Tab-separated table of C-alpha atoms in Angstrom:
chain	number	residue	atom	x	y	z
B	11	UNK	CA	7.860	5.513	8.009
B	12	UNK	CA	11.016	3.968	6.878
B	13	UNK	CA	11.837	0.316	7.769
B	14	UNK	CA	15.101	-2.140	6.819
B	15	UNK	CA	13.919	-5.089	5.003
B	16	UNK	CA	16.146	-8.047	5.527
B	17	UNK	CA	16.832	-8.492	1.919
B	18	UNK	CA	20.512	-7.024	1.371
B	19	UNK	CA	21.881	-6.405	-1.890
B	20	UNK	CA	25.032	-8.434	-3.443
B	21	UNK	CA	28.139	-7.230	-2.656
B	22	UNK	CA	29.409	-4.418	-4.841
B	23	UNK	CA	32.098	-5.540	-6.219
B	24	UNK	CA	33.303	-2.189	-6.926
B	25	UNK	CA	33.053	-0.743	-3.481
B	26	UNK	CA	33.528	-4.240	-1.299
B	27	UNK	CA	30.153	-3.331	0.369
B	28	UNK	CA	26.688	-4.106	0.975
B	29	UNK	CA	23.820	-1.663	0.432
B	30	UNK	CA	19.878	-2.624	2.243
B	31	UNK	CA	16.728	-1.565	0.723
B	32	UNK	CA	14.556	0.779	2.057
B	33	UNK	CA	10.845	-0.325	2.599
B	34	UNK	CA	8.185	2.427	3.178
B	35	UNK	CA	5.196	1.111	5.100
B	36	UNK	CA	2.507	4.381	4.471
B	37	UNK	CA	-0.476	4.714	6.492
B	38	UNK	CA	-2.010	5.730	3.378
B	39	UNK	CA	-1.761	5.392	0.056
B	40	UNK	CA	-3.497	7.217	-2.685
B	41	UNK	CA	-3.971	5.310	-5.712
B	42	UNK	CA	-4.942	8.098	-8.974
B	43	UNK	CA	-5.048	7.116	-12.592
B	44	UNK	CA	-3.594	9.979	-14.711
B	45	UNK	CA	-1.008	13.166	-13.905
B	46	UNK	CA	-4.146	15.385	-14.251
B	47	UNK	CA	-5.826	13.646	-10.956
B	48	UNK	CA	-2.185	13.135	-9.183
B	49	UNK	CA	-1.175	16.464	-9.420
B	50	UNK	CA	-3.510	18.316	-6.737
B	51	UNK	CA	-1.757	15.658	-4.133
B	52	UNK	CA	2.052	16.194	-5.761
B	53	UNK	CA	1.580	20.192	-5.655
B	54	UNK	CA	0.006	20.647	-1.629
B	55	UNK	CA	1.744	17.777	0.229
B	56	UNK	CA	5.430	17.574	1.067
B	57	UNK	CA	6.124	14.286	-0.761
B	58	UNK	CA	9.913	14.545	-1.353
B	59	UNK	CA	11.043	10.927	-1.608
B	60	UNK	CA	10.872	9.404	-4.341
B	61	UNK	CA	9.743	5.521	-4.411
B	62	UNK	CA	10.780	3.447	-7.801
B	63	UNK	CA	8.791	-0.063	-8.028
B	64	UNK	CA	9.610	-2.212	-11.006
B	65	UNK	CA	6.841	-3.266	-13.406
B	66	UNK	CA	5.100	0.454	-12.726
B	67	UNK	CA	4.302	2.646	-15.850
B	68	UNK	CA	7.393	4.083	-17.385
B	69	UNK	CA	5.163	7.759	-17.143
B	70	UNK	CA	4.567	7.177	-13.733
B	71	UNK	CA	7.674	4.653	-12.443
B	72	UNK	CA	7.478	6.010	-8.635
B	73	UNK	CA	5.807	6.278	-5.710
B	74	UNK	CA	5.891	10.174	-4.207
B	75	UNK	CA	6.140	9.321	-0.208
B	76	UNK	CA	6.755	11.103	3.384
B	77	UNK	CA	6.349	9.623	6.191
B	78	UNK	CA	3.236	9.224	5.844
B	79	UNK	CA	1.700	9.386	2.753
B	80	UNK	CA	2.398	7.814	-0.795
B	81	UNK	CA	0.424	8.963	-4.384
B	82	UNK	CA	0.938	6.467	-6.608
B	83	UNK	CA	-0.272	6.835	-10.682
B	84	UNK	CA	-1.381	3.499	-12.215
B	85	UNK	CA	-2.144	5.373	-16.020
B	86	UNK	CA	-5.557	4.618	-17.206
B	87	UNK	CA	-7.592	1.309	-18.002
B	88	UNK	CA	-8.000	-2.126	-16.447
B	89	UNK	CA	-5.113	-3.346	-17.980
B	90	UNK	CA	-2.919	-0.384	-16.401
B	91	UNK	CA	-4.710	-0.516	-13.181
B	92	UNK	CA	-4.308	-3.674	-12.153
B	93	UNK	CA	-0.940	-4.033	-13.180
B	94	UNK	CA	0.406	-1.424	-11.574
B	95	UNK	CA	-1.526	-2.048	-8.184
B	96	UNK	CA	-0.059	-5.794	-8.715
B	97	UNK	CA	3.267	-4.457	-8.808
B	98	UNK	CA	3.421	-2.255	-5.257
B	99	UNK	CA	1.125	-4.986	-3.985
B	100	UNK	CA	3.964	-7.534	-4.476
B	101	UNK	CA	7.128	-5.608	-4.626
B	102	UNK	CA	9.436	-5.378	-1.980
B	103	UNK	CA	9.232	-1.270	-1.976
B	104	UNK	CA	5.993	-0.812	0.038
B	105	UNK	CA	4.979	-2.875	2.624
B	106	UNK	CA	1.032	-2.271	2.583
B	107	UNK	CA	0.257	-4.770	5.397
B	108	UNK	CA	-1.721	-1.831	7.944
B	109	UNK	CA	-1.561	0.812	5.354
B	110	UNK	CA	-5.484	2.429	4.629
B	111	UNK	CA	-5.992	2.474	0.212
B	112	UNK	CA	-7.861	5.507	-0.831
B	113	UNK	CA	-8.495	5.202	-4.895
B	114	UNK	CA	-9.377	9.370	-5.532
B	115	UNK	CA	-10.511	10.004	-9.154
B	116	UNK	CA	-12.331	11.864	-11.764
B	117	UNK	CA	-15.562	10.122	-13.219
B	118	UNK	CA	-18.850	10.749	-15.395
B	119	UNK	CA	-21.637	11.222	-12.718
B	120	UNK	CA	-25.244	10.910	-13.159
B	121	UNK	CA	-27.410	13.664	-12.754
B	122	UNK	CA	-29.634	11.737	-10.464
B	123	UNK	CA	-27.136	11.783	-8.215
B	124	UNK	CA	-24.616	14.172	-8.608
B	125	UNK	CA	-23.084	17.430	-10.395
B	126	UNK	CA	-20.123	18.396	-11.644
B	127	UNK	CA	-17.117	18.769	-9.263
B	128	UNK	CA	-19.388	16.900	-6.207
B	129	UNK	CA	-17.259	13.530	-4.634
B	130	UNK	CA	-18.727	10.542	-3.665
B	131	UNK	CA	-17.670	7.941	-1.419
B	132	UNK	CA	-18.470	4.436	-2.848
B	133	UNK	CA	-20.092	1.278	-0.976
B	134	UNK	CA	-20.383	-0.873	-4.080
B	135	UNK	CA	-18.150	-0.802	-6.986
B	136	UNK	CA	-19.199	-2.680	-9.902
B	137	UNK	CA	-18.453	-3.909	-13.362
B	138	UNK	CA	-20.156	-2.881	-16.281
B	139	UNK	CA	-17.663	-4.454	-19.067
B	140	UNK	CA	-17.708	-7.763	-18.229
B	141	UNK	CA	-21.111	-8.976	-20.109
B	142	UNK	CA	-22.971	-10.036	-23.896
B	143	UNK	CA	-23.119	-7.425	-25.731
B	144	UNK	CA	-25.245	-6.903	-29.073
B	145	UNK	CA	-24.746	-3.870	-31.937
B	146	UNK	CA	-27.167	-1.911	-31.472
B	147	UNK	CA	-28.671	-2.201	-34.937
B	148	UNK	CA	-29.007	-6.099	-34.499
B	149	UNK	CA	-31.122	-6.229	-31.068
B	150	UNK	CA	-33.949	-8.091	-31.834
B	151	UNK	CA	-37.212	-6.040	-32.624
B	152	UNK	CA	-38.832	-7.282	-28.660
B	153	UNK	CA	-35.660	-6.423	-26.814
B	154	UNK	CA	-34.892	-3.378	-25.353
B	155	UNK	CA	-31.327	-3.675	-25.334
B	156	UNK	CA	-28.541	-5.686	-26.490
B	157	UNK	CA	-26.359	-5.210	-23.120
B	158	UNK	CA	-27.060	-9.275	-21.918
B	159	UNK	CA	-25.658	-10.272	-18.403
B	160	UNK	CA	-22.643	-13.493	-18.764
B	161	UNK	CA	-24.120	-16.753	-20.079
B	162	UNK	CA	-27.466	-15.375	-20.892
B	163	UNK	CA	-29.445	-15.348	-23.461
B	164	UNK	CA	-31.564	-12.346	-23.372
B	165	UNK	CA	-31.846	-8.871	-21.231
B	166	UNK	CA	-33.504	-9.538	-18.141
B	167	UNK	CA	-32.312	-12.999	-17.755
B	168	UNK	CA	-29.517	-13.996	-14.570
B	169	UNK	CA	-26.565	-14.289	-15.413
B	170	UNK	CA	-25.297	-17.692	-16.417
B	171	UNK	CA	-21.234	-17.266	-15.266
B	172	UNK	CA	-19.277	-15.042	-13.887
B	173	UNK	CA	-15.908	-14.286	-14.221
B	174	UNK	CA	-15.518	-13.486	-10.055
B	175	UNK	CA	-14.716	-9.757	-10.163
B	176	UNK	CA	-17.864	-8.347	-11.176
B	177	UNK	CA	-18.723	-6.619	-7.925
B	178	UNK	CA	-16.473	-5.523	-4.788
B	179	UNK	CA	-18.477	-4.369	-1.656
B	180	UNK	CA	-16.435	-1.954	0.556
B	181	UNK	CA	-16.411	-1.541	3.975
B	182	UNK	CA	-19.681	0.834	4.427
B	183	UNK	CA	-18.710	1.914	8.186
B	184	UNK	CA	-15.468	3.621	6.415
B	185	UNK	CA	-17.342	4.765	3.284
B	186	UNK	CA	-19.998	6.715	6.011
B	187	UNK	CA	-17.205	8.199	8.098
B	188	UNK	CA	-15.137	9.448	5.427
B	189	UNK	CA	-18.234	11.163	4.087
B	190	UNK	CA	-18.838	12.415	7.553
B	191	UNK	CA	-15.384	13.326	8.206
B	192	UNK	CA	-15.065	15.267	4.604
B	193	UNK	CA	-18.867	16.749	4.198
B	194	UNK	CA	-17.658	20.029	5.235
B	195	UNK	CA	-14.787	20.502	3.270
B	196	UNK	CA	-14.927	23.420	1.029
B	197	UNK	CA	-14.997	22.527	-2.464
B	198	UNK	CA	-14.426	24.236	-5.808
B	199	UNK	CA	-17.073	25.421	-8.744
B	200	UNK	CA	-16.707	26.929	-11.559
B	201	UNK	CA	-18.935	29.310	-13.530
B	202	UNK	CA	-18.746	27.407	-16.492
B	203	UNK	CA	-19.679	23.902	-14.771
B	204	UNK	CA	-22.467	26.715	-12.480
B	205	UNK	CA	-23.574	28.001	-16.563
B	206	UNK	CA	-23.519	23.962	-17.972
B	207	UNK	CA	-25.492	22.342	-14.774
B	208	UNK	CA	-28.293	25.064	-15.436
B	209	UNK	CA	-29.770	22.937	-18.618
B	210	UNK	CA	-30.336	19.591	-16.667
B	211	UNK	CA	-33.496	19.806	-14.860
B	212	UNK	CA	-32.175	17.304	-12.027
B	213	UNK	CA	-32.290	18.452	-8.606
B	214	UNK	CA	-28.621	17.090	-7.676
B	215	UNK	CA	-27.164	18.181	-11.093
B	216	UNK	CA	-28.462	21.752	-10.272
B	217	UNK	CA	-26.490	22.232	-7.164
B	218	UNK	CA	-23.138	23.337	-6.356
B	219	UNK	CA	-20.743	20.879	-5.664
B	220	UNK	CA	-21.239	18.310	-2.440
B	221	UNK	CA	-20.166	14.901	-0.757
B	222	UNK	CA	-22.212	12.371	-0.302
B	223	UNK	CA	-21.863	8.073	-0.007
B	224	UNK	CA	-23.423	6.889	-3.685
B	225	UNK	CA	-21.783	3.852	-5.670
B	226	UNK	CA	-19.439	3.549	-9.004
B	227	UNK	CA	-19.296	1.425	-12.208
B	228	UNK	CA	-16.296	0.171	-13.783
B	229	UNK	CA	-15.593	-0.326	-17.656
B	230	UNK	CA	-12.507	0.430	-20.069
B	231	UNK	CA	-15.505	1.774	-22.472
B	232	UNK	CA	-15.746	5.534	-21.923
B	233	UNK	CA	-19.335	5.872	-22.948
B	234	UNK	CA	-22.203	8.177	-22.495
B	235	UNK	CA	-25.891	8.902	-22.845
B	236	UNK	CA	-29.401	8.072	-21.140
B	237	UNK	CA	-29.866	4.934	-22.779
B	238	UNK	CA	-26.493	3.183	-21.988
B	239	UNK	CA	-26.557	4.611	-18.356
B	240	UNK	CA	-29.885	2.703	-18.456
B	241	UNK	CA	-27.406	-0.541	-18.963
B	242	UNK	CA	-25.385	0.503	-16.181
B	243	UNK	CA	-28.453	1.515	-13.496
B	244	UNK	CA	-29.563	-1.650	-14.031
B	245	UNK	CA	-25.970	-3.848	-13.986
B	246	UNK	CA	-25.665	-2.228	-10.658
B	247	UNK	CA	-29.636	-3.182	-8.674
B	248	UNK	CA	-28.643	-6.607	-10.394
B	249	UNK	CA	-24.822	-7.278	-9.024
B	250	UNK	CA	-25.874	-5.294	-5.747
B	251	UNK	CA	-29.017	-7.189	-4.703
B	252	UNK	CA	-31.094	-3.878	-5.055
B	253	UNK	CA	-28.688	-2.201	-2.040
B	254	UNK	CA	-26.195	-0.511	-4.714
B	255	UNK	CA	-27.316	3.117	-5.732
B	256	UNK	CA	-25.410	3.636	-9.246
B	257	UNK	CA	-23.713	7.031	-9.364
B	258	UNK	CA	-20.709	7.294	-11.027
B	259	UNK	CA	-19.078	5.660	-13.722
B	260	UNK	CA	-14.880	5.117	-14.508
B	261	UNK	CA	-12.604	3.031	-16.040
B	262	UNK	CA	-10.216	1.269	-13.297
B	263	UNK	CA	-11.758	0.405	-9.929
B	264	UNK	CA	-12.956	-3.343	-10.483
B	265	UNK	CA	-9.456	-3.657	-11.679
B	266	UNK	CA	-7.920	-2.027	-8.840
B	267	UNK	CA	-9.739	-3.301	-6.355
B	268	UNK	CA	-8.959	-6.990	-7.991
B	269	UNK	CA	-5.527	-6.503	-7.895
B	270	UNK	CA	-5.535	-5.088	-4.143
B	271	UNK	CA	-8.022	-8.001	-2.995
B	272	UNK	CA	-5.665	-10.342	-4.313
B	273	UNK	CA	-2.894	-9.172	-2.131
B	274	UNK	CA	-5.375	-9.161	0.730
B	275	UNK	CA	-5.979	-13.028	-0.028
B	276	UNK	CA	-1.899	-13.347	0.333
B	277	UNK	CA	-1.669	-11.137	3.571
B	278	UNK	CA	-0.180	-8.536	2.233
B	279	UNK	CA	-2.971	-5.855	2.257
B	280	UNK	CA	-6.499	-4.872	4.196
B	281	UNK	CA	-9.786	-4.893	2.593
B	282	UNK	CA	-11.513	-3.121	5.464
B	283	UNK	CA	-9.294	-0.192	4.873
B	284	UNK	CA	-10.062	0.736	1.007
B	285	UNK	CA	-11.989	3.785	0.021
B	286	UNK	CA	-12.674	4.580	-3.098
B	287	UNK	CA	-13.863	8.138	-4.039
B	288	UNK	CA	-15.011	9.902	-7.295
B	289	UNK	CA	-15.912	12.888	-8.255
B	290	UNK	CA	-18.080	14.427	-11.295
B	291	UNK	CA	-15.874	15.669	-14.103
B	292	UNK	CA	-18.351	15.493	-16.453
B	293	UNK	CA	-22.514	13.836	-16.935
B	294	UNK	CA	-22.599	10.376	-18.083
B	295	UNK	CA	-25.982	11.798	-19.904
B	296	UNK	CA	-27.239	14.688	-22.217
B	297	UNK	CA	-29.122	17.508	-21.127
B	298	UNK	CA	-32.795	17.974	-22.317
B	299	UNK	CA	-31.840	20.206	-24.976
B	300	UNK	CA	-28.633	17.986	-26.643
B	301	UNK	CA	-27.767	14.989	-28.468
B	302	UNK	CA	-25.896	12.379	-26.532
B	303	UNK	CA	-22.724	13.335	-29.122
B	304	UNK	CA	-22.796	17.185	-28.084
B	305	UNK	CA	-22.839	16.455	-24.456
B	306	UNK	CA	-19.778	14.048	-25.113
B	307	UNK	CA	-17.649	16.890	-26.826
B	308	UNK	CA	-18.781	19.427	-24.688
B	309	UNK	CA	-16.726	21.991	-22.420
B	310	UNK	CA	-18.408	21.422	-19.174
B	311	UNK	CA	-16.194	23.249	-16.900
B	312	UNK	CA	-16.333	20.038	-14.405
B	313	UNK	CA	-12.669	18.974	-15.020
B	314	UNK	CA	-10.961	21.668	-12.754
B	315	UNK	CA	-13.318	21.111	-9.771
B	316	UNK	CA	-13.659	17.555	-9.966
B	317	UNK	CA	-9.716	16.572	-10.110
B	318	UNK	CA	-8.951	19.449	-7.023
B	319	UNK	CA	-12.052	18.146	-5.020
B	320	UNK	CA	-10.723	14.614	-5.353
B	321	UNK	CA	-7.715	16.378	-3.473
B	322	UNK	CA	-9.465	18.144	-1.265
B	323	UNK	CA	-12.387	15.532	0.000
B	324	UNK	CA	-10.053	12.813	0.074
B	325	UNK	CA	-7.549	14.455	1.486
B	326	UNK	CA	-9.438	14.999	4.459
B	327	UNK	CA	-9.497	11.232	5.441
B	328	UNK	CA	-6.161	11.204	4.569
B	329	UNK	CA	-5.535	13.848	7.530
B	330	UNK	CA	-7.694	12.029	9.989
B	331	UNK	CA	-5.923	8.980	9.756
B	332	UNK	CA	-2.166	10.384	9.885
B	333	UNK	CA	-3.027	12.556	12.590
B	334	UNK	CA	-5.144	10.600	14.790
B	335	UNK	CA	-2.998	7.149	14.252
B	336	UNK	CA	-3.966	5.699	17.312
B	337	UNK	CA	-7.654	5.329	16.709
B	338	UNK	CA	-7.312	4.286	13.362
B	339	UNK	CA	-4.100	1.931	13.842
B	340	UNK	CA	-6.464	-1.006	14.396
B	341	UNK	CA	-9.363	-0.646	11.908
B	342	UNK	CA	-11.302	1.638	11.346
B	343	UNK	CA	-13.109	3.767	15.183
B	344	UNK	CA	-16.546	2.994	15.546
């Protein structure tokens, strides 16, 4: 919806009168990283106004709104991320105050877990960047690792600092119900992610695309293979307490979600009502049969499904809160 703010412009000098700013106030707003994951949303909803917000990317300097709905495009990385969420977040262009968050994008998944093009709903969202980290070829001969939590002084240790952000626990009741609410949805394949999935001998990576409520890990690093997902299983059972179920891995959330908590600290936005979903573009690990390097360059046909599922499972929340507004007004229903 549209609303007045009471800020009024100067006088224009030229005209002898006084414009107001419109403020949108969305009941949702989708938060993607690049054009590839923003473009599902631009092409099948009717988002015809246009939303500028200084101190946005100059690729991506508006919000695309109705009514209802806003897709916003923070570009990729922490640094992008957070800046850009900072920006709506304290701008006078969106008022965010009841508005639900939904963060849809593409990530690495494990096989564990997931496949390629299958979404999942996140409870825990953790950090995976912010840690002591070793070269590889000067770990000490009795450690298994150089990956070292904050302040410590060898794997396995606890953590000695922390730097506040390393973990963000969402609100599980809306994490379950959007995974109820979008289980059904019909989701693309592809043959060539169907022909790619065949060589892992994982149960989930062998099926077609699904929903389901697992958890993500954060870091600016794009990196891949068993031994570094290793790393990352084990950053998550440590920040989670055990309860976190590591499943797919991206580059922005922690600093999203850092960014939007802030403005929740301020008043300004609702912690309840963030979801963040991700789907499998690609494994975070090699198959049996490859090197970690030729499952990093190869053309697993995940990218199509997983950037038009993020569409089409998040989408489906999206729908059930615009259309049922009265149950959802107030939180999220029971």
């Amino acid at each position: 919806m549209l609303r007045m703010t009471a800020a009024i412009a100067p006088l224009l000098l030229c005209a002898g009168a006084a414009t107001a700013q419109q403020q949108v106030d969305p009941k949702v707003l989708v938060v993607t990283m690049f054009g590839g994951e923003a473009a599902p949303w631009l092409e099948n909803l009717d988002l015809s106004q246009e939303v500028t917000v200084p101190g946005l990317p100059e690729d991506f300097p508006a919000l695309h709104c109705n009514d209802d709905v806003c897709v916003m495009t923070t570009a990729m990385g922490f640094a992008n991320a957070a800046s850009s969420l900072s920006a709506v977040v304290y701008g006078d262009a969106v008022d965010l105050t009841d508005s639900y968050v939904l963060i849809a994008g593409i990530a690495g998944v494990d096989p564990e877990h997931g496949t390629l093009g299958s979404a999942h709903w996140a409870r825990f969202v953790a950090d995976a960047g912010l840690r002591h980290q070793i070269d590889p070829r000067e770990v000490p001969e009795d450690w298994d690792t150089g990956s070292i939590p904050l302040g410590a002084s060898e794997p396995g240790s606890d953590a000695g600092w922390t730097a506040g952000t390393e973990l963000f626990e969402l609100n599980a009741t809306l994490a379950n119900r959007a995974a109820e609410i979008s289980k059904d949805v019909e989701l693309m394949d592809s043959q060539t992610a169907g022909d790619y999935r065949s060589a892992y001998d994982q149960e989930a990576a062998q099926r077609a695309p699904f929903v389901s409520v697992c958890d993500t890990v954060s870091g600016d690093t794009y990196w891949h293979g068993e031994m570094i997902a290793e790393d990352v299983e084990a950053t998550m059972e440590r920040l989670s307490g055990g309860e976190g179920t590591y499943c797919t891995t991206q580059m922005e959330d922690n600093a999203t979600l850092t960014a939007l908590s802030r403005g929740a600290k301020a008043g300004l936005v609702d912690m309840s009502r963030v979801a963040v979903l991700r789907t499998g573009s690609n494994f975070d690990r090699s198959a049996p049969d490859q090197t970690a390097a030729e499952s990093l360059a190869a053309e697993s046909g995940g990218y199509g499904p997983a950037t038009e599922n993020a569409y089409r499972v998040g989408n489906a929340l999206v729908e059930e809160i615009v259309s049922n507004w009265d149950a959802w007004s107030d939180g999220v229903p029971e």
